[in-house]
Coordinates of C-alpha atoms and ligand atoms in Angstrom, one line a residue:
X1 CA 107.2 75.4 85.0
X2 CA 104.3 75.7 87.6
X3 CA 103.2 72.1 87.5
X4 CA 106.1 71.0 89.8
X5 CA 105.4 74.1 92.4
X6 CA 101.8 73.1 92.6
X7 CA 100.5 69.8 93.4
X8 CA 97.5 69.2 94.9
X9 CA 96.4 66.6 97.1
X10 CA 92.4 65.9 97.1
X11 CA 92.4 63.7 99.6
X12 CA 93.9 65.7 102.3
X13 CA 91.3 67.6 104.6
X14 CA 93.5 71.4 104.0
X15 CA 91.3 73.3 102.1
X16 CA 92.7 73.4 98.7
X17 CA 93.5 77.4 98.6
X18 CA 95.2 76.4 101.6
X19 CA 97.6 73.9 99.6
X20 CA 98.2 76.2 96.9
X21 CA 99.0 78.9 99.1
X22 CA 101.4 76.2 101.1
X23 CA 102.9 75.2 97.9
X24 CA 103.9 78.6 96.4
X25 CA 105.1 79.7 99.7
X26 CA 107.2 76.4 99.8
X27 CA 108.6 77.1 96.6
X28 CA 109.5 81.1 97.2
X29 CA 111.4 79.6 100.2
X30 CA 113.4 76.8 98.9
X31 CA 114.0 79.0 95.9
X32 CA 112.5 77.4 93.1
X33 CA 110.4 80.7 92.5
X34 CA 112.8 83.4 92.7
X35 CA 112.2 86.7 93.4
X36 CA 111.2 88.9 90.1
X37 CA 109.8 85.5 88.6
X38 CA 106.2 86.1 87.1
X39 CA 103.9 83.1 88.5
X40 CA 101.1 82.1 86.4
X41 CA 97.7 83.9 85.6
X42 CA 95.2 83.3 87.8
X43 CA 92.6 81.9 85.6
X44 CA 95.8 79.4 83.6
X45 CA 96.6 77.9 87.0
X46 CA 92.9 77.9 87.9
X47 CA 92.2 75.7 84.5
X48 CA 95.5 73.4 84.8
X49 CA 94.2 72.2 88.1
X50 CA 90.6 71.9 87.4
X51 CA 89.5 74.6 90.3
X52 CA 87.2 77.6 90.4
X53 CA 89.4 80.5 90.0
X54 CA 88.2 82.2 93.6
X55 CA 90.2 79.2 94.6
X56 CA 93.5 80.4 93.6
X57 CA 92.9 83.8 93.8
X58 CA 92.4 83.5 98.0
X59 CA 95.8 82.2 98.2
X60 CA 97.5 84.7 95.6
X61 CA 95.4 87.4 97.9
X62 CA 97.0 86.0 100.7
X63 CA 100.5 85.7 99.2
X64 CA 100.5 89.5 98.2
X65 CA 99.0 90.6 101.6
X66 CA 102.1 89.2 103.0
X67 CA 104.5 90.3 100.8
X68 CA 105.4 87.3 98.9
X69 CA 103.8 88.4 95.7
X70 CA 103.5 91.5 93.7
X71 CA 100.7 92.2 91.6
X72 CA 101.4 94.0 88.5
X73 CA 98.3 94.6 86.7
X74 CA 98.2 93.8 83.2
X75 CA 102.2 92.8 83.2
X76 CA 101.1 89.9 85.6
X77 CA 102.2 88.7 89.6
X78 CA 105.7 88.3 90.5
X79 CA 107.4 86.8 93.5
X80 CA 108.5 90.6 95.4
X81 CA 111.8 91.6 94.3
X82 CA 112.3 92.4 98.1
X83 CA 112.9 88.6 98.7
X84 CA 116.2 88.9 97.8
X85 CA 117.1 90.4 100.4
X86 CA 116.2 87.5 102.4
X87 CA 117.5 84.3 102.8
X88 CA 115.2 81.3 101.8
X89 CA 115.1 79.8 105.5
X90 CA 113.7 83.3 106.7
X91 CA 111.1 82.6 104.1
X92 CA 109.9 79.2 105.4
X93 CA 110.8 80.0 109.0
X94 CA 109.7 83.5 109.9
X95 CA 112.5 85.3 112.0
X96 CA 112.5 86.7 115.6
X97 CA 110.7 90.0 116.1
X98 CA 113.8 92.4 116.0
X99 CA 115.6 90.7 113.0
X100 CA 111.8 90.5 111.4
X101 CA 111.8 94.4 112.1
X102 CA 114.4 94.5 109.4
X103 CA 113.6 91.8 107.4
X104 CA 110.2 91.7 107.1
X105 CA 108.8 91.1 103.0
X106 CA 107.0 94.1 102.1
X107 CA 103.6 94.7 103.3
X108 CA 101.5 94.0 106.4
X109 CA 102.5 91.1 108.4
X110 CA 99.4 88.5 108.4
X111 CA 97.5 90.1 111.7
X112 CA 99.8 92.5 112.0
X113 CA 98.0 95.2 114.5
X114 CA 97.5 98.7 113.6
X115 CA 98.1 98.4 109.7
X116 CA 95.7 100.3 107.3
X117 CA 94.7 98.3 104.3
X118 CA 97.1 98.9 102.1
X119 CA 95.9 96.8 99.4
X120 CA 93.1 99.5 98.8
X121 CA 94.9 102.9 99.2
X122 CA 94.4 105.1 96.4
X123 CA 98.1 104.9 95.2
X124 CA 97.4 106.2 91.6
X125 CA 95.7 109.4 92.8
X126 CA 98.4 109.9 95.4
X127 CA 101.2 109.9 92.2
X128 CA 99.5 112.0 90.2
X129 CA 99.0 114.6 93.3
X130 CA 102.6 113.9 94.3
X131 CA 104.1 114.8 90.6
X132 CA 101.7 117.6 90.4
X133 CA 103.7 119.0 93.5
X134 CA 106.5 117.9 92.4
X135 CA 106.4 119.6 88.8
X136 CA 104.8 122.8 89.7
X137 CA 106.2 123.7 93.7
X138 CA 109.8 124.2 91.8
X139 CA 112.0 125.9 94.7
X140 CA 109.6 125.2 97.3
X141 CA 110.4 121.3 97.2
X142 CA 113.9 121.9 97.5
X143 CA 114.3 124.2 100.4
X144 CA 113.7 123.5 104.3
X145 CA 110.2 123.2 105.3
X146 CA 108.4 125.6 108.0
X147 CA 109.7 124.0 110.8
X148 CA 105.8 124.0 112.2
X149 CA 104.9 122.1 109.3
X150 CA 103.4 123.6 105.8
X151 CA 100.6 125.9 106.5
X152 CA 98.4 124.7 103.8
X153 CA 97.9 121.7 105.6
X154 CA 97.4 123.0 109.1
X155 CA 94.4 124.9 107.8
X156 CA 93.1 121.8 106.1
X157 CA 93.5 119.5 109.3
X158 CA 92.3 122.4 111.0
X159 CA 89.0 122.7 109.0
X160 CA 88.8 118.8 109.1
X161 CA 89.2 118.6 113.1
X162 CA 86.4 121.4 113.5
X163 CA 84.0 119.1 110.8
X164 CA 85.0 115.6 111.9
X165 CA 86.1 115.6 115.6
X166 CA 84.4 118.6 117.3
X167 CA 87.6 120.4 117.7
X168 CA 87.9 124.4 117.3
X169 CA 91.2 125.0 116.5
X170 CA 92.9 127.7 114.3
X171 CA 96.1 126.7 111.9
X172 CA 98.7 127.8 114.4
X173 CA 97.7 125.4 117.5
X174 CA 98.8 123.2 115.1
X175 CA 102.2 121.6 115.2
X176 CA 102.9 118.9 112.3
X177 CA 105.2 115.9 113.6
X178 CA 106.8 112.6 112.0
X179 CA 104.8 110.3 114.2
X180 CA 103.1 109.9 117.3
X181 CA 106.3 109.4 119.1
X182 CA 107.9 112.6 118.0
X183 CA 104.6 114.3 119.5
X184 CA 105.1 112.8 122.6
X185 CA 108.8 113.6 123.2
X186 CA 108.2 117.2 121.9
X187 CA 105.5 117.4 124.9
X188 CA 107.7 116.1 127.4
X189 CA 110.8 117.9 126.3
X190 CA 108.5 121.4 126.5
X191 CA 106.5 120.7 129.6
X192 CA 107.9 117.8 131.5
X193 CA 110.5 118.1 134.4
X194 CA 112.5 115.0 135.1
X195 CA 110.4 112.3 136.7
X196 CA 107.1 114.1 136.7
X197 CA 104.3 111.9 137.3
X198 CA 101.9 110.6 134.2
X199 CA 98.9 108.5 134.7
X200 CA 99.3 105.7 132.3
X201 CA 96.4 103.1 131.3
X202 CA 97.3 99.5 131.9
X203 CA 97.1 97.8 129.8
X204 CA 98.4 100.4 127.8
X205 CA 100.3 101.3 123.8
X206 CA 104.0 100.1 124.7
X207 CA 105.2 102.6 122.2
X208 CA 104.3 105.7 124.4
X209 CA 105.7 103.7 127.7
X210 CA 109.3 103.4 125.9
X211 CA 109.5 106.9 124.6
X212 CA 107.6 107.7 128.0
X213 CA 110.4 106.4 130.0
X214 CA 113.3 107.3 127.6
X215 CA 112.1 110.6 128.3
X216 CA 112.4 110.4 132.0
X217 CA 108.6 110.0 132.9
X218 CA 107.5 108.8 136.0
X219 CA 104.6 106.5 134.8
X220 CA 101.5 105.6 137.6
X221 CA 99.8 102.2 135.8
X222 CA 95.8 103.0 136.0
X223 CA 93.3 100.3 135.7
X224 CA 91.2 100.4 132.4
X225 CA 87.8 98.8 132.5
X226 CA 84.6 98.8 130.4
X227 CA 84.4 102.5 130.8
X228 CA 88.0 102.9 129.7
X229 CA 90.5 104.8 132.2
X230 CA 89.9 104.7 135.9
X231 CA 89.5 108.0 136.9
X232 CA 88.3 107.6 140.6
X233 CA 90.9 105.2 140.9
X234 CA 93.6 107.3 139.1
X235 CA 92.8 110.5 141.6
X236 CA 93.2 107.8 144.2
X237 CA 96.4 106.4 143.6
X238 CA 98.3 109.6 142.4
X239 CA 95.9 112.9 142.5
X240 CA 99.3 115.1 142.4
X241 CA 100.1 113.7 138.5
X242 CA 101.2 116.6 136.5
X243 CA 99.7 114.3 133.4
X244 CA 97.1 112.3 132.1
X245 CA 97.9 110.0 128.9
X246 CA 94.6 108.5 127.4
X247 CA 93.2 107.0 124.3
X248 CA 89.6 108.3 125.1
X249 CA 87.8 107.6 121.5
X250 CA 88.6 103.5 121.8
X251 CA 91.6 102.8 124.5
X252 CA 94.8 100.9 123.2
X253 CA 94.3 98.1 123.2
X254 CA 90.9 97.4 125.2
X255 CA 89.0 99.2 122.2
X256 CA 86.5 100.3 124.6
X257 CA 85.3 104.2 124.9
X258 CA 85.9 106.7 127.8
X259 CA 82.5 107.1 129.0
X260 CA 81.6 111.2 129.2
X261 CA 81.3 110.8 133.1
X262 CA 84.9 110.0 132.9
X263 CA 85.9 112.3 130.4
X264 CA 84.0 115.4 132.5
X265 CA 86.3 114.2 135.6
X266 CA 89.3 114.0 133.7
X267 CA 89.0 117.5 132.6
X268 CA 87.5 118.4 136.5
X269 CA 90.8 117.1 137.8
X270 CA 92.9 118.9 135.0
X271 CA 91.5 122.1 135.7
X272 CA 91.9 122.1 139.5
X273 CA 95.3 120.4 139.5
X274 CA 96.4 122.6 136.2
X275 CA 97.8 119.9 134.9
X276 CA 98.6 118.5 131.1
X277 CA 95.5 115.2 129.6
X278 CA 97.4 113.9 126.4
X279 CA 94.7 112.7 124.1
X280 CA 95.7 110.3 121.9
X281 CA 93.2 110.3 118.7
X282 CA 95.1 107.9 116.9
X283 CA 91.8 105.9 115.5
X284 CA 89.0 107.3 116.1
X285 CA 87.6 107.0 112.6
X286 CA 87.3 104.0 112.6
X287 CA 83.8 103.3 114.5
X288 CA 81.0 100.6 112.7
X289 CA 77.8 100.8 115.1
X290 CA 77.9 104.7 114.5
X291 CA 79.5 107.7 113.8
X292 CA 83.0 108.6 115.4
X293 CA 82.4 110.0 119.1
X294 CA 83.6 113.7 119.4
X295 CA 87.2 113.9 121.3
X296 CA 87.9 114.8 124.4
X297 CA 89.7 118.1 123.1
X298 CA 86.5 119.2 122.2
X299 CA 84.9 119.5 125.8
X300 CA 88.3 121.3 126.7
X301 CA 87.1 124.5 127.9
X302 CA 89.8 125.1 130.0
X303 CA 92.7 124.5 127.5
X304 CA 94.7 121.2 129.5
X305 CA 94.5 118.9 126.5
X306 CA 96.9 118.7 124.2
X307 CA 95.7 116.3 121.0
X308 CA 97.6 114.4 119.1
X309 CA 96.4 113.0 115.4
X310 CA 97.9 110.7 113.0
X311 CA 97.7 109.8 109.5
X312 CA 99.1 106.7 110.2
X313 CA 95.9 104.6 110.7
X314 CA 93.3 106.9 108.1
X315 CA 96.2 106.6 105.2
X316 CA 99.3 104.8 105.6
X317 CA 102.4 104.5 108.2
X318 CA 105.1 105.3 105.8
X319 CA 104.0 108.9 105.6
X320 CA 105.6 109.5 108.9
X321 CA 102.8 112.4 109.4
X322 CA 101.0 113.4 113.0
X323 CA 100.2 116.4 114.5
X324 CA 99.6 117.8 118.1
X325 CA 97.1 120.8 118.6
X326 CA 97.9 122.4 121.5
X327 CA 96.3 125.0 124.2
X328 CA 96.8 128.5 123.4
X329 CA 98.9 129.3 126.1
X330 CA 101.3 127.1 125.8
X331 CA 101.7 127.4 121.5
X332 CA 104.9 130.2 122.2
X333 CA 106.6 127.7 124.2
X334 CA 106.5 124.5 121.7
X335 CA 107.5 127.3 118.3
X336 CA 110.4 128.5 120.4
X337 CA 111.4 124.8 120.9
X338 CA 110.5 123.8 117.1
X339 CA 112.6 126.8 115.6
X340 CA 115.4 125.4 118.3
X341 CA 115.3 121.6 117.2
X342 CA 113.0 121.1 114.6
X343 CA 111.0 117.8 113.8
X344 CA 110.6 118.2 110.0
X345 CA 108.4 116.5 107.9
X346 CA 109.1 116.8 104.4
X347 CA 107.5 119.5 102.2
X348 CA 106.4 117.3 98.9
X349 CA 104.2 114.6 101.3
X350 CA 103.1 117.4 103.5
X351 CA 102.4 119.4 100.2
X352 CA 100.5 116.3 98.8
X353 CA 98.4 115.5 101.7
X354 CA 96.6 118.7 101.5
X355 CA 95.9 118.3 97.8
X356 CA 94.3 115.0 99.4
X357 CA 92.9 116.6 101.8
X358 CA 91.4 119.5 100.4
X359 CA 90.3 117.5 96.9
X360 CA 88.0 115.2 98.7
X361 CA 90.1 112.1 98.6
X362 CA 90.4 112.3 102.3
X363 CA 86.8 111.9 103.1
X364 CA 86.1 109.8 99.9
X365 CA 89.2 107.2 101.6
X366 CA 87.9 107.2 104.6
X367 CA 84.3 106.1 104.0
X368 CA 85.1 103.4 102.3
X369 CA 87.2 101.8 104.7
X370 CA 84.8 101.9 107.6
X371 CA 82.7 99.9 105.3
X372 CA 85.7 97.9 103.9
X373 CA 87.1 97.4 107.4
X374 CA 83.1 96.5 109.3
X375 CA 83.5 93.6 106.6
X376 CA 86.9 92.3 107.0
X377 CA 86.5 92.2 111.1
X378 CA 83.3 89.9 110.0
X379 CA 85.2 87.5 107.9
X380 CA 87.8 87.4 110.8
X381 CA 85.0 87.1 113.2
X382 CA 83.3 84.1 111.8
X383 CA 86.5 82.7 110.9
X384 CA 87.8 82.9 114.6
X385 CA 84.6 81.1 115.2
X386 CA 84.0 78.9 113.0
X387 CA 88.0 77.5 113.4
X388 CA 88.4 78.0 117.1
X389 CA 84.6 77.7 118.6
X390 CA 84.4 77.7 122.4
X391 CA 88.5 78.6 122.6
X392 CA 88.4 82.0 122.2
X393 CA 86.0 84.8 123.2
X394 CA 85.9 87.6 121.0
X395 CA 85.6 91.1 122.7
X396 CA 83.9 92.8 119.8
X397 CA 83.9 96.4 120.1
X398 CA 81.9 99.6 118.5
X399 CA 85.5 100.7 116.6
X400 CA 89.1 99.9 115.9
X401 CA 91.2 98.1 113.5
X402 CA 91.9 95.0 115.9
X403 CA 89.8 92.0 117.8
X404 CA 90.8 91.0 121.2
X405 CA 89.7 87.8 121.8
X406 CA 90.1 86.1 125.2
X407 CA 91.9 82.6 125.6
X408 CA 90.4 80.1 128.3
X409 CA 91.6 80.3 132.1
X410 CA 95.6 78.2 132.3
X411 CA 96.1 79.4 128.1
X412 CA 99.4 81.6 128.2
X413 CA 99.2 84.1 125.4
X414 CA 102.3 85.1 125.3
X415 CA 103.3 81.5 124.4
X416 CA 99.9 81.6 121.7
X417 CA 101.7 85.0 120.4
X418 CA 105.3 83.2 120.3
X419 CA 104.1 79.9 118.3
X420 CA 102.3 82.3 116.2
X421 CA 105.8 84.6 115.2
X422 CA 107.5 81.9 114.7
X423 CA 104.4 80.3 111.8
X424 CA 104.5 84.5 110.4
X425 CA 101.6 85.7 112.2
X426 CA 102.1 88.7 114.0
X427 CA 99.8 88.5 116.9
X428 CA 99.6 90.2 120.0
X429 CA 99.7 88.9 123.8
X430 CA 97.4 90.8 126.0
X431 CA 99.8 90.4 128.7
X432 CA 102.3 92.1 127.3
X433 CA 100.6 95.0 126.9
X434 CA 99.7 95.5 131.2
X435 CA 102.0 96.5 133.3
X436 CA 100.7 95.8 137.0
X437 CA 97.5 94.7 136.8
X438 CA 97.0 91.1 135.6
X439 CA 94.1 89.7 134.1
X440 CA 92.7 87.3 132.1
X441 CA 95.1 86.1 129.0
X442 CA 93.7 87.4 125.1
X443 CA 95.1 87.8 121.9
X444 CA 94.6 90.8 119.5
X445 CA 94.5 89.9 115.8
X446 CA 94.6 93.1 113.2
X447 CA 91.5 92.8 110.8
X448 CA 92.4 95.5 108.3
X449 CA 94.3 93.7 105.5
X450 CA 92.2 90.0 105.5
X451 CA 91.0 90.7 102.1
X452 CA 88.2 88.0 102.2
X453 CA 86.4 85.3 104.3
X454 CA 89.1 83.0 102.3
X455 CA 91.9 84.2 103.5
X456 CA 89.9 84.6 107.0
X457 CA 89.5 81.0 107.2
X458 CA 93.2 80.2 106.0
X459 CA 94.9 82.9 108.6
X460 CA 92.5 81.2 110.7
X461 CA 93.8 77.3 110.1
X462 CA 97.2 78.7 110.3
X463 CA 97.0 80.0 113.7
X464 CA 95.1 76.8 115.0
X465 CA 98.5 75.2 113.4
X466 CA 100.5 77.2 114.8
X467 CA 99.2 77.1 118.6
X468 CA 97.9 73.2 118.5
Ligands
PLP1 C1 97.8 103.7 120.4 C2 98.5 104.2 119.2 N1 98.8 105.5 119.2 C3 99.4 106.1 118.2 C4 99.8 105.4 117.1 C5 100.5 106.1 115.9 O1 101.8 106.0 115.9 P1 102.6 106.6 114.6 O2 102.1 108.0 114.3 O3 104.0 106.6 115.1 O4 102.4 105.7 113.5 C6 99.6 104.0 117.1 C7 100.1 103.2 116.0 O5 100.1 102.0 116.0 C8 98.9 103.4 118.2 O6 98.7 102.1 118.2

């Protein structure tokens, strides 16, 4: 059946992972492969065209990080049964960003920014916890959650905050969320008066300026530089802000670190004006040249920062799990509002993530993906290179899970991002990310799910494709 689907063509300079890749993708969208079908073993495709079998596994890894494939261990790959959802020409021709929102195959989009590996998460161990719960919780699992979030797992993010990231904090500062954004509105909905003032870095996460705005802030852009936020420049422009919003650990999406001179007069300039620093923590984890800088919550002596945490980056987005830990003297104020409108997160994955937490997984997980991730930034790093060469300057930073790399002067990125949506990479103009202050154009490019320096230099090709 397979020898139709793939045919390669020696004399052709693509790399021949990249044809194989090209042809099964070809075939997927003009439905010759349909979903559910089993393509062929590695190794038997490997042998019928004469190749080394890392050959064909780089572009099978390539077609399961991007949700074409499905591995199924010893019952074989298939094409993803999610496919048929999709109509073949969204295959071939990848679909605008909203309709790609809802469309998208399973799994990280290639480059897609802010995605944990999720070829490597520990999904065995996570189903056995998740049964466990499951069989033994009885009533428990059925009934409404503590509207604070399960206190098991505040005391286990508690005791990993005061190990990890500095922060003395006691279970009930602790508020569990669904997500960031849920944090954020449940801050401004507590503490915020209509159009109150926020200091906002620029460039800055688009996600908090939406639910910023939607929640009636008044947002001040601040320059970020080397040194991340611009404080002098920030007390400057708008000393009367009632809040600061910061990414102080690496900034979103600069990647570089608040310096401590900065953090001390961010916290100076809190104190005296009593008003609110958010601290958004949401990667910090993720460092390679050392180990993760302490937050800025833990030089808080005067309780203004609230913190927020996600497990969205250290495990997986579809958890839906974050947390804010919050001053003591403002803890009565954010319960009352919980009890009044709770934000519930569900009691079997909040019941499972402690048993994660508190059996060691956690840490275990987390190791090995600062090592897994230093790699995987290399291979996109010297692929980058190695395919690009004096077009793009890479910005490489102590942490993260994304490269920024600079275009040359008169390159738009926006159209670079554009070309690339429309070939299915999902890469991010720098641009679009300021608000007021311009600068020089750049891309970012998510690391975390190239799986090799093979299917480095292929995303690599295909963006050069794509942007030619
Ligand atoms: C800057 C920043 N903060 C926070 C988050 C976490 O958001 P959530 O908890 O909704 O996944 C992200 C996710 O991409 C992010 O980029």
């Amino acid at each position: 059946m397979m020898k139709p689907v793939v045919q390669l063509d020696h004399s052709q300079t693509t790399p021949l992972f990249l044809q194989i890749y090209q042809r099964l993708r070809q075939a997927i969208a003009e439905g010759r492969l349909k979903p559910g079908d089993r393509v062929p073993p590695m190794r038997n495709l490997a042998t019928e065209l004469n190749l080394a079998r890392g050959t064909v596994e780089a572009a099978y890894q390539m077609l399961i990080s991007e949700g074409y494939l499905l591995p199924r261990g010893p019952a074989g790959t298939i094409v993803s049964p999610q496919l048929a959802h999709q109509r073949p020409r969204q295959l071939a021709t990848p679909a605008p960003p909203i309709a790609s929102v809802q469309q998208r195959p399973a799994g990280a989009l290639a480059f897609q920014m802010g995605m944990p590996a999720l070829d490597v998460f520990p999904q065995s161990i996570w189903a056995r916890l998740l049964n466990r719960r499951q069989r033994e919780d009885g009533i428990a699992t059925l009934t409404y959650p503590d509207p604070q979030g399960y206190s098991a797992l505040r005391e286990a993010i508690a005791a990993y905050l005061g190990v990890s990231r500095g922060i003395a904090c006691t279970p009930e500062q602790i508020f569990i969320c669904p997500g960031y954004r849920s944090a954020l509105a449940r801050i401004c909905r507590v503490l915020m008066q209509p159009k109150e003032a926020w200091w906002f870095e620029d460039p800055g996460y688009f996600h908090a300026k939406d639910c910023l705005l939607e929640n009636d802030a008044n947002l001040v852009p601040i320059p970020v530089d080397t040194g991340g936020i611009n404080i002098e420049a920030a007390i400057d422009q708008r000393p009367d802000a009632r809040f600061a919003l910061v990414t102080p650990a690496h900034q979103s999406p600069l990647g570089v670190s608040l310096t401590l001179s900065r953090r001390l007069a961010l916290l100076d300039w809190a104190n005296r004006q009593q008003a609110w620093v958010v601290e958004d923590d949401y990667d910090s984890e993720y460092r390679y040249v050392s180990r993760p800088l302490p937050a800025l919550k833990s030089l808080d002596d005067g309780g203004r920062v609230l913190y927020i945490g996600t497990f969205s980056k250290v495990l997986f987005p579809g958890l839906r799990l974050a947390y804010l830990v919050l001053p003591e003297a403002v803890q009565e104020r954010f319960l009352i509002e919980t009890i009044r409108c709770p934000h519930d997160c569900p009691y079997l994955l909040q019941a499972t993530l402690t048993d994660f937490i508190t059996q060691g997984h956690f840490s275990r997980h987390l190791r090995k993906m600062r090592s897994l991730y230093a790699q995987r930034r290399e291979y996109l790093c010297q692929a980058l290179k190695e395919v690009f060469g004096n077009r793009l300057r890479i910005d490489l930073q102590a942490g993260g899970m994304h490269l920024l790399a600079y275009l040359e002067a008169g390159e738009r990125d926006k159209v670079w991002a554009d070309k690339a949506l429309m070939a299915g990479l999902s890469i991010q103009a720098l641009s679009s990310w300021r608000q007021s202050i311009t600068g020089e154009p750049g891309i970012m490019l998510g690391f975390t799910n190239v799986s090799s320096p093979e299917h480095a230099q292929i995303l690599a090709e295909r963006l050069r494709f794509a942007v030619q």
